[in-house]
Amino acid sequence: MSDSGSALSRLHPNGPPGLGPPGGEVLVIGGGFTGLAAAHELALAGVACRVLESEPFVGGLAGSFEVEGARLERFYHHWFSSDLEIRRLCAELGCAELLEQHRTRTGVYYANTVYRLSSPWDVLRFAPLPLPDRVRLGWSAVRAGRVRHWRELEALTAREWLLALSGPRVYETVWKPLLEGKFGQYAPEVGATWMWTKLHLRGGSRSRSGREVLYYLRGGCAALLDAWVARLTGLGVRISTGTPVREVLTDESGVRGVRTESEVLPARRVLATTAPDLLAGLLAPGATPGRAAAHPSVPAVRRQLSAIPYLANLCLVLENDRALSDTYWLNVTDPSFPYVGVIEHTNLEASDAYAGRHLVYLSAYLPTGAELYRMDDEAVFRASLPHLTRMFPDFHEGWVRRHHVWRADHAQPVITPHYSERVPAMETELPGLYLAGMAQVFPQDRGTNYAVRQGRHAGRLIADRIRTARPAAHHPATEAQLTDLTGTAGPRPVPQEGTE
């Protein structure tokens, strides 16, 4: 196990000065952007906290690997013009100059042909649709931008809304294959709000000419994470990597700590930044021999947290010696192609940053039981080669210098109609247990920008609960509670509305 806060722990074995002993810490499960943002807010509020990350590195889905001495995210990342939380964070950490603007090209693969869809003129030249439907396709983005509030769409499925927006031919040619490629069996259940968010974000991140403008950090997310970990360590946050949590422990009062592979860590407040059903699996359902009785709310909380289905993601990353195309983001509408997107990263960030390697992500969303997801890495690569050759006839295996396969079991929550009624509360009914993650950023979709926002919100909420609980701890009869604070379940937060 590595612990980026270990040096600080040796200096202050009972925790950083003024923050109380380790038993009084808030434990944060997960060292992705949400967990780090929460820890940041807690530290700024003077609350001791410790981040427990199962992987050997922080960053979550934005964690990186090495390519020719540079670092690249395992799963593709970029930011939109509206991603203000990331901009604020970069400025706060002194990394603002690393955030660079890029004009990118997008396209769609349809009927064995790549079509560019980077500008309004490209849409008008989209040959698979007759001219009136090309106009409808272009106009649908404009109409989506005119939706005044996401609640107007919450009762609709994406299919119902897109059919009304652009007509049956556009839906069958463009939208239906994309929905099915992304959500598979869940495609008929996907809510219109999810699709609106996608159209709204991409439509709002375009230049006056209609070209998409995206942002990326020079040095990738790793550069931001390096600066962030240094700042957090300086604030007294203890970050323990390689430390998977196996169980959240409870008693009659609420949360009492967590169990890792090697120890029990006492805490009266725990924030999980996992998928809700993963947190449900960490809650012991009841008392067993040698174990304290679980809090009576545990069964109900487990049921609530298990209600939202997720899809996994598999990314095959190729290090090529030449470019596949000049397109950054290629949507795939061919159901026989195993990936829903081909993202050529070095058409966003130049290949010079990677010693001339041309980097391509092939992204598939699928159940964890799918055949492709269960293949070993080499089998994934071999199974993908014929499809790449079909999409790019000049391509051959000799272009590939190295390949990598990355998997995430919980990569995309399925957003359904009336999802606001299913959004898990940040403060659960189990006293002291909090949840912050991608299932709760509705009506926006997952992404590091909203992960930061969600984490900051969670950190402030927990710090506020601690502040309001502290006055009672000064009574002589309750002095021990200074290191054994009991959380209280508060009102269900209202989901964030609108976009930034």
Coordinates of C-alpha atoms in Angstrom, one line a residue:
M1 CA 0.0 0.0 0.0
S2 CA 1.3 3.5 -0.8
D3 CA 0.1 6.5 1.2
S4 CA 0.8 10.0 -0.2
G5 CA 0.1 11.4 3.3
S6 CA 2.4 9.0 5.1
A7 CA 5.2 11.6 5.7
L8 CA 2.6 13.9 7.3
S9 CA 1.3 11.0 9.4
R10 CA 4.8 10.3 10.8
L11 CA 5.1 14.0 11.8
H12 CA 1.7 14.1 13.4
P13 CA 0.7 10.5 14.4
N14 CA -2.6 11.8 15.9
G15 CA -3.5 13.7 12.7
P16 CA -2.6 17.2 11.6
P17 CA -2.6 19.9 14.3
G18 CA -6.1 21.2 15.2
L19 CA -8.0 18.6 13.2
G20 CA -8.4 15.9 15.9
P21 CA -7.2 12.3 16.1
P22 CA -7.6 9.8 13.2
G23 CA -10.7 8.3 14.9
G24 CA -12.5 11.6 14.3
E25 CA -11.7 11.7 10.6
V26 CA -14.2 11.7 7.8
L27 CA -13.4 8.7 5.5
V28 CA -13.8 9.3 1.8
I29 CA -14.1 6.1 -0.3
G30 CA -12.7 6.7 -3.7
G31 CA -9.9 8.9 -4.9
G32 CA -11.4 10.1 -8.2
F33 CA -12.3 13.8 -8.9
T34 CA -15.4 13.6 -6.6
G35 CA -13.5 12.2 -3.6
L36 CA -10.6 14.6 -4.0
A37 CA -12.9 17.6 -4.3
A38 CA -14.8 16.5 -1.2
A39 CA -11.5 16.1 0.7
H40 CA -10.4 19.5 -0.4
E41 CA -13.6 21.2 0.9
L42 CA -13.3 19.3 4.2
A43 CA -9.7 20.3 4.7
L44 CA -10.5 23.9 4.0
A45 CA -13.2 23.7 6.6
G46 CA -10.7 22.3 9.2
V47 CA -12.1 18.8 9.1
A48 CA -9.7 15.9 9.2
C49 CA -10.3 13.4 6.4
R50 CA -8.6 10.4 4.8
V51 CA -9.2 9.3 1.2
L52 CA -9.2 5.5 0.6
E53 CA -8.5 4.5 -3.0
S54 CA -8.5 0.9 -4.2
E55 CA -6.2 1.5 -7.2
P56 CA -2.5 2.3 -6.8
F57 CA -3.1 5.8 -8.1
V58 CA -5.7 8.6 -7.7
G59 CA -7.9 10.0 -10.5
G60 CA -10.6 7.3 -11.0
L61 CA -11.6 7.2 -14.6
A62 CA -9.2 10.0 -15.2
G63 CA -6.2 7.9 -14.0
S64 CA -3.3 7.8 -16.4
F65 CA -0.8 5.4 -17.9
E66 CA 2.5 6.2 -19.6
V67 CA 3.0 6.7 -23.4
E68 CA 6.6 7.3 -24.4
G69 CA 7.3 9.3 -21.3
A70 CA 4.1 11.2 -21.3
R71 CA 0.9 10.4 -19.4
L72 CA -2.5 9.7 -21.0
E73 CA -5.9 9.0 -19.4
R74 CA -7.0 5.4 -19.5
F75 CA -10.4 6.6 -20.7
Y76 CA -10.7 9.6 -23.0
H77 CA -11.2 13.1 -21.5
H78 CA -11.9 16.6 -22.7
W79 CA -13.8 19.6 -21.5
F80 CA -16.5 21.9 -22.9
S81 CA -16.7 25.7 -22.8
S82 CA -19.3 25.4 -20.0
D83 CA -17.1 23.3 -17.7
L84 CA -16.5 26.1 -15.2
E85 CA -15.7 23.9 -12.2
I86 CA -12.6 22.5 -13.9
R87 CA -11.5 26.0 -14.9
R88 CA -11.9 27.2 -11.3
L89 CA -10.0 24.2 -10.0
C90 CA -7.1 24.7 -12.5
A91 CA -6.9 28.4 -11.4
E92 CA -7.0 27.5 -7.8
L93 CA -4.1 25.0 -8.2
G94 CA -2.0 27.3 -10.5
C95 CA -2.6 25.2 -13.6
A96 CA -4.8 27.6 -15.6
E97 CA -2.1 28.1 -18.2
L98 CA -2.1 24.3 -19.0
L99 CA -5.8 24.4 -20.1
E100 CA -5.7 24.8 -23.9
Q101 CA -8.4 25.4 -26.4
H102 CA -8.6 23.1 -29.5
R103 CA -10.9 23.2 -32.5
T104 CA -11.9 19.6 -33.3
R105 CA -13.6 17.7 -36.1
T106 CA -16.4 15.2 -35.5
G107 CA -18.0 12.7 -37.8
V108 CA -20.2 9.6 -38.1
Y109 CA -19.5 6.2 -39.5
Y110 CA -22.5 5.0 -41.5
A111 CA -22.8 2.3 -44.1
N112 CA -19.1 1.7 -44.3
T113 CA -18.4 5.4 -45.0
V114 CA -17.0 8.2 -42.7
Y115 CA -19.0 11.4 -42.9
R116 CA -17.8 14.6 -41.4
L117 CA -20.2 16.4 -39.1
S118 CA -18.1 19.3 -37.7
S119 CA -20.1 22.2 -39.0
P120 CA -23.6 23.2 -40.3
W121 CA -22.3 22.8 -43.9
D122 CA -21.2 19.2 -43.1
V123 CA -24.7 18.4 -41.9
L124 CA -26.2 19.8 -45.2
R125 CA -23.8 17.5 -47.1
F126 CA -24.7 14.4 -45.1
A127 CA -25.6 12.1 -48.1
P128 CA -27.4 9.3 -46.2
L129 CA -30.3 11.6 -45.6
P130 CA -32.3 13.5 -48.3
L131 CA -32.0 17.3 -48.1
P132 CA -35.1 18.0 -46.1
D133 CA -34.0 15.5 -43.4
R134 CA -30.5 17.0 -43.4
V135 CA -32.1 20.3 -42.5
R136 CA -34.2 18.6 -39.8
L137 CA -31.0 17.1 -38.4
G138 CA -29.3 20.5 -38.2
W139 CA -32.4 22.2 -36.9
S140 CA -32.8 19.6 -34.2
A141 CA -29.7 20.9 -32.4
V142 CA -31.1 24.4 -32.6
R143 CA -34.4 23.3 -31.2
A144 CA -32.8 21.3 -28.4
G145 CA -31.0 24.5 -27.4
R146 CA -34.2 26.3 -27.1
V147 CA -35.6 24.0 -24.4
R148 CA -35.9 26.3 -21.5
H149 CA -35.8 23.7 -18.7
W150 CA -35.0 20.0 -18.6
R151 CA -38.3 19.3 -16.7
E152 CA -40.1 19.9 -19.9
L153 CA -38.6 16.6 -21.1
E154 CA -38.5 14.5 -18.0
A155 CA -41.6 12.4 -18.8
L156 CA -40.3 11.5 -22.3
T157 CA -38.0 8.8 -23.5
A158 CA -35.2 9.9 -25.8
R159 CA -36.9 8.1 -28.7
E160 CA -40.2 10.0 -28.2
W161 CA -38.4 13.4 -28.1
L162 CA -36.0 12.8 -31.0
L163 CA -38.8 11.5 -33.2
A164 CA -40.7 14.7 -32.5
L165 CA -37.6 16.8 -32.9
S166 CA -36.2 15.5 -36.2
G167 CA -38.6 13.0 -37.7
P168 CA -38.5 9.2 -38.3
R169 CA -35.9 9.1 -41.0
V170 CA -33.4 11.1 -39.0
Y171 CA -34.1 9.1 -35.9
E172 CA -33.6 5.7 -37.7
T173 CA -30.5 6.8 -39.5
V174 CA -28.7 8.8 -36.8
W175 CA -30.2 8.7 -33.3
K176 CA -31.4 5.2 -32.9
P177 CA -28.1 3.5 -33.8
L178 CA -26.3 5.8 -31.4
L179 CA -28.7 5.2 -28.6
E180 CA -28.5 1.4 -29.1
G181 CA -24.7 1.5 -29.5
K182 CA -24.4 3.3 -26.2
F183 CA -27.1 1.7 -24.1
G184 CA -27.8 -1.6 -25.8
Q185 CA -30.8 -3.3 -24.1
Y186 CA -31.6 -0.1 -22.1
A187 CA -31.9 2.1 -25.2
P188 CA -35.8 2.1 -25.2
E189 CA -35.7 3.3 -21.5
V190 CA -33.2 6.2 -21.9
G191 CA -34.8 9.5 -20.9
A192 CA -35.0 12.6 -23.2
T193 CA -33.2 14.6 -20.5
W194 CA -30.0 12.5 -21.1
M195 CA -30.1 13.3 -24.8
W196 CA -30.9 16.9 -24.3
T197 CA -27.9 17.3 -22.0
K198 CA -25.6 15.9 -24.8
L199 CA -27.0 18.2 -27.5
H200 CA -27.0 21.1 -25.1
L201 CA -23.4 20.7 -24.1
R202 CA -22.0 20.1 -27.6
G203 CA -24.1 22.9 -29.1
G204 CA -22.9 25.3 -26.4
S205 CA -19.2 24.5 -27.1
R206 CA -19.0 25.8 -30.6
S207 CA -17.3 28.8 -32.2
R208 CA -19.3 31.4 -34.2
S209 CA -18.6 29.4 -37.4
G210 CA -20.2 26.3 -35.8
R211 CA -16.9 24.4 -35.3
E212 CA -16.7 22.5 -32.0
V213 CA -14.2 23.9 -29.5
L214 CA -12.9 21.6 -26.7
Y215 CA -10.4 22.0 -24.0
Y216 CA -7.6 19.7 -22.8
L217 CA -4.8 20.1 -20.2
R218 CA -1.2 20.1 -21.5
G219 CA 0.2 17.1 -19.7
G220 CA -3.3 15.6 -19.3
C221 CA -5.3 15.1 -16.1
A222 CA -2.1 13.7 -14.5
A223 CA -0.7 17.3 -14.4
L224 CA -3.8 18.5 -12.6
L225 CA -3.8 15.5 -10.2
D226 CA -0.1 16.0 -9.3
A227 CA -0.8 19.6 -8.3
W228 CA -4.0 18.6 -6.5
V229 CA -2.5 15.8 -4.4
A230 CA 0.4 18.2 -3.4
R231 CA -2.2 20.8 -2.3
L232 CA -4.3 18.3 -0.4
T233 CA -1.3 16.8 1.3
G234 CA -0.3 20.3 2.4
L235 CA -3.7 20.8 3.8
G236 CA -3.4 17.7 5.9
V237 CA -5.5 15.3 3.8
R238 CA -4.3 11.7 4.1
I239 CA -4.5 9.8 0.8
S240 CA -4.1 6.0 0.9
T241 CA -3.9 4.3 -2.4
G242 CA -4.0 0.5 -2.9
T243 CA -6.6 0.4 -0.1
P244 CA -9.9 -1.1 -1.2
V245 CA -12.8 -0.8 1.3
R246 CA -14.5 -4.1 1.9
E247 CA -17.3 -3.1 4.3
V248 CA -18.9 0.0 5.8
L249 CA -19.6 -0.8 9.5
T250 CA -22.6 0.4 11.4
D251 CA -24.1 0.1 14.8
E252 CA -27.3 1.3 16.5
S253 CA -26.2 5.0 16.2
G254 CA -25.2 4.8 12.5
V255 CA -21.9 4.5 10.7
R256 CA -19.0 3.5 12.9
G257 CA -16.2 3.0 10.4
V258 CA -15.0 0.9 7.5
R259 CA -13.1 -2.4 7.1
T260 CA -10.2 -2.5 4.6
E261 CA -8.3 -5.6 3.7
S262 CA -5.9 -5.1 6.6
E263 CA -7.6 -3.0 9.3
V264 CA -10.8 -1.4 10.7
L265 CA -10.8 2.4 10.6
P266 CA -13.2 4.1 13.0
A267 CA -15.3 7.0 11.7
R268 CA -18.7 8.4 12.4
R269 CA -18.9 9.9 8.9
V270 CA -18.2 8.1 5.6
L271 CA -18.6 9.6 2.1
A272 CA -18.7 7.0 -0.7
T273 CA -18.0 8.3 -4.2
T274 CA -18.7 4.9 -5.8
A275 CA -21.7 3.8 -7.9
P276 CA -24.7 3.4 -5.6
D277 CA -25.0 -0.4 -6.0
L278 CA -21.3 -0.7 -5.0
L279 CA -22.0 1.1 -1.8
A280 CA -25.0 -1.1 -1.2
G281 CA -22.7 -4.1 -1.4
L282 CA -20.4 -2.6 1.2
L283 CA -23.2 -2.4 3.8
A284 CA -23.5 -5.5 5.9
P285 CA -27.2 -6.6 5.8
G286 CA -27.4 -7.5 9.5
A287 CA -25.7 -8.8 12.6
T288 CA -23.6 -12.0 12.5
P289 CA -21.6 -13.7 15.3
G290 CA -19.0 -11.4 16.6
R291 CA -20.4 -8.4 14.8
A292 CA -22.4 -5.5 16.2
A293 CA -26.1 -5.2 15.2
A294 CA -26.5 -3.1 12.0
H295 CA -28.4 0.1 12.1
P296 CA -32.1 -0.5 11.4
S297 CA -32.1 1.6 8.3
V298 CA -29.5 -0.5 6.5
P299 CA -31.9 -2.8 4.6
A300 CA -33.9 0.2 3.2
V301 CA -30.8 2.0 2.2
R302 CA -29.4 -1.0 0.5
R303 CA -32.6 -1.3 -1.6
Q304 CA -32.6 2.4 -2.5
L305 CA -29.0 2.2 -3.6
S306 CA -29.5 -0.8 -5.8
A307 CA -32.2 0.7 -8.0
I308 CA -30.0 2.3 -10.8
P309 CA -28.5 0.1 -13.5
Y310 CA -25.1 0.9 -14.8
L311 CA -23.2 0.0 -18.0
A312 CA -19.5 -0.8 -18.1
N313 CA -17.0 0.7 -20.5
L314 CA -14.1 -0.9 -22.3
C315 CA -11.5 1.2 -24.0
L316 CA -9.0 -0.3 -26.4
V317 CA -6.2 2.3 -26.8
L318 CA -3.9 2.1 -29.8
E319 CA -0.4 3.6 -30.0
N320 CA 0.0 4.0 -33.8
D321 CA 2.9 5.2 -35.9
R322 CA 0.5 7.3 -38.1
A323 CA -2.9 8.9 -38.0
L324 CA -6.1 7.0 -38.8
S325 CA -7.9 10.2 -39.9
D326 CA -8.2 13.9 -39.2
T327 CA -11.3 13.4 -37.1
Y328 CA -11.2 13.6 -33.3
W329 CA -14.6 12.1 -32.5
L330 CA -16.2 9.6 -34.8
N331 CA -19.7 8.3 -33.8
V332 CA -20.5 4.8 -35.0
T333 CA -24.0 4.0 -36.3
D334 CA -23.1 0.5 -37.6
P335 CA -24.6 -2.2 -35.2
S336 CA -22.0 -4.8 -36.4
F337 CA -19.1 -2.6 -35.2
P338 CA -18.3 -3.4 -31.6
Y339 CA -17.5 0.1 -30.5
V340 CA -19.8 3.2 -30.3
G341 CA -17.0 5.7 -30.7
V342 CA -13.6 6.0 -32.2
I343 CA -11.8 8.9 -30.5
E344 CA -8.4 9.9 -32.1
H345 CA -6.9 11.7 -29.2
T346 CA -4.0 13.1 -31.2
N347 CA -6.4 15.0 -33.3
L348 CA -7.1 17.0 -30.0
E349 CA -3.7 17.1 -28.5
A350 CA -0.9 16.9 -31.1
S351 CA 1.1 13.7 -31.4
D352 CA 4.3 15.7 -30.6
A353 CA 3.3 15.5 -27.0
Y354 CA 3.7 11.7 -27.2
A355 CA 6.9 11.3 -29.2
G356 CA 5.1 11.1 -32.4
R357 CA 2.7 8.3 -31.4
H358 CA -0.9 8.7 -32.7
L359 CA -3.3 7.6 -30.0
V360 CA -6.8 6.2 -30.6
Y361 CA -9.5 5.2 -28.2
L362 CA -12.1 2.6 -29.3
S363 CA -14.9 2.9 -26.8
A364 CA -17.7 0.3 -26.0
Y365 CA -20.4 0.5 -23.4
L366 CA -21.7 -2.9 -22.5
P367 CA -22.7 -5.2 -19.6
T368 CA -19.9 -6.7 -17.6
G369 CA -21.1 -10.1 -18.8
A370 CA -20.7 -9.2 -22.5
E371 CA -18.3 -11.4 -24.5
L372 CA -16.0 -8.5 -25.5
Y373 CA -15.7 -7.3 -21.9
R374 CA -14.7 -10.8 -20.7
M375 CA -12.0 -11.4 -23.3
D376 CA -8.4 -11.1 -22.3
D377 CA -6.6 -8.0 -23.6
E378 CA -4.9 -9.7 -26.6
A379 CA -8.2 -11.3 -27.7
V380 CA -9.9 -7.8 -27.6
F381 CA -7.2 -6.4 -29.8
R382 CA -7.4 -9.3 -32.3
A383 CA -11.2 -9.2 -32.4
S384 CA -11.1 -5.4 -33.2
L385 CA -8.6 -5.5 -36.1
P386 CA -11.0 -6.6 -38.8
H387 CA -13.5 -3.9 -37.9
L388 CA -10.8 -1.2 -38.0
T389 CA -9.7 -2.4 -41.4
R390 CA -13.2 -2.2 -42.6
M391 CA -13.6 1.4 -41.3
F392 CA -10.2 2.5 -42.4
P393 CA -9.2 0.4 -45.5
D394 CA -5.5 1.6 -45.5
F395 CA -5.0 0.5 -41.9
H396 CA -3.1 -2.6 -41.0
E397 CA -1.8 -4.2 -37.8
G398 CA 1.7 -3.0 -38.5
W399 CA 0.7 0.5 -37.7
V400 CA 0.2 -0.5 -34.0
R401 CA 3.2 -0.1 -31.9
R402 CA 1.5 -1.0 -28.6
H403 CA -2.1 -1.5 -27.4
H404 CA -3.8 -1.3 -24.0
V405 CA -7.2 -2.4 -22.8
W406 CA -8.9 -0.7 -19.9
R407 CA -12.2 -1.6 -18.2
A408 CA -14.5 0.1 -15.8
D409 CA -17.4 -1.9 -14.4
H410 CA -19.5 1.2 -13.5
A411 CA -19.0 3.8 -16.2
Q412 CA -22.5 5.0 -17.2
P413 CA -25.7 5.2 -15.1
V414 CA -28.9 4.6 -17.2
I415 CA -30.9 7.8 -17.1
T416 CA -34.6 7.1 -17.5
P417 CA -37.8 9.3 -17.6
H418 CA -38.6 10.8 -14.2
Y419 CA -35.0 10.2 -13.1
S420 CA -35.2 13.1 -10.7
E421 CA -37.4 11.0 -8.5
R422 CA -34.7 8.3 -8.4
V423 CA -31.7 10.4 -7.8
P424 CA -30.0 9.0 -4.6
A425 CA -29.8 11.5 -1.8
M426 CA -26.4 12.8 -0.9
E427 CA -27.2 12.3 2.8
T428 CA -28.6 8.8 3.1
E429 CA -31.1 7.7 5.8
L430 CA -28.2 5.9 7.5
P431 CA -26.8 8.5 10.0
G432 CA -23.2 9.4 9.0
L433 CA -23.3 7.8 5.5
Y434 CA -23.1 10.1 2.4
L435 CA -23.0 9.4 -1.3
A436 CA -21.6 11.6 -4.1
G437 CA -21.1 10.3 -7.6
M438 CA -22.1 10.4 -11.3
A439 CA -25.6 9.0 -10.6
Q440 CA -26.4 12.2 -8.8
V441 CA -25.2 14.9 -11.3
F442 CA -28.6 14.9 -13.1
P443 CA -29.7 16.5 -15.3
Q444 CA -26.0 16.7 -16.5
D445 CA -24.2 13.6 -17.5
R446 CA -21.1 12.1 -15.9
G447 CA -17.8 14.0 -16.3
T448 CA -14.9 15.4 -14.3
N449 CA -16.4 18.9 -14.2
Y450 CA -19.6 17.7 -12.5
A451 CA -17.6 15.3 -10.3
V452 CA -15.7 18.3 -8.9
R453 CA -19.0 20.2 -8.3
Q454 CA -20.6 17.1 -6.6
G455 CA -17.5 16.5 -4.4
R456 CA -17.4 20.2 -3.3
H457 CA -21.0 20.1 -2.4
A458 CA -20.6 16.9 -0.4
G459 CA -17.6 18.3 1.4
R460 CA -19.4 21.4 2.4
L461 CA -22.5 19.5 3.5
I462 CA -20.5 17.2 5.8
A463 CA -18.5 20.1 7.2
D464 CA -21.8 21.8 8.0
R465 CA -23.2 18.8 9.7
I466 CA -20.0 18.6 11.9
R467 CA -20.2 22.2 12.8
T468 CA -23.8 21.9 13.9
A469 CA -23.0 18.8 15.9
R470 CA -20.0 20.2 17.7
P471 CA -21.7 22.5 20.3
A472 CA -23.3 19.5 22.1
A473 CA -19.8 17.9 22.4
H474 CA -18.7 20.5 24.9
H475 CA -21.0 19.2 27.6
P476 CA -19.0 17.2 30.2
A477 CA -21.2 14.2 29.7
T478 CA -20.5 14.0 26.0
E479 CA -16.9 15.0 25.8
A480 CA -16.0 11.6 24.2
Q481 CA -18.2 12.5 21.2
L482 CA -15.4 14.9 20.0
T483 CA -13.9 11.9 18.4
D484 CA -17.1 9.9 17.9
L485 CA -19.5 12.2 16.2
T486 CA -22.8 10.7 15.1
G487 CA -24.3 11.9 11.8
T488 CA -27.9 12.8 11.4
A489 CA -29.9 12.2 8.3
G490 CA -31.1 15.5 6.8
P491 CA -33.6 16.4 4.1
R492 CA -33.2 15.0 0.7
P493 CA -31.3 17.6 -1.4
V494 CA -33.0 18.9 -4.5
P495 CA -31.2 17.9 -7.7
Q496 CA -29.1 20.6 -9.3
E497 CA -31.0 22.3 -12.1
G498 CA -29.8 23.8 -15.4
T499 CA -26.2 23.9 -16.7
E500 CA -23.2 26.0 -16.0

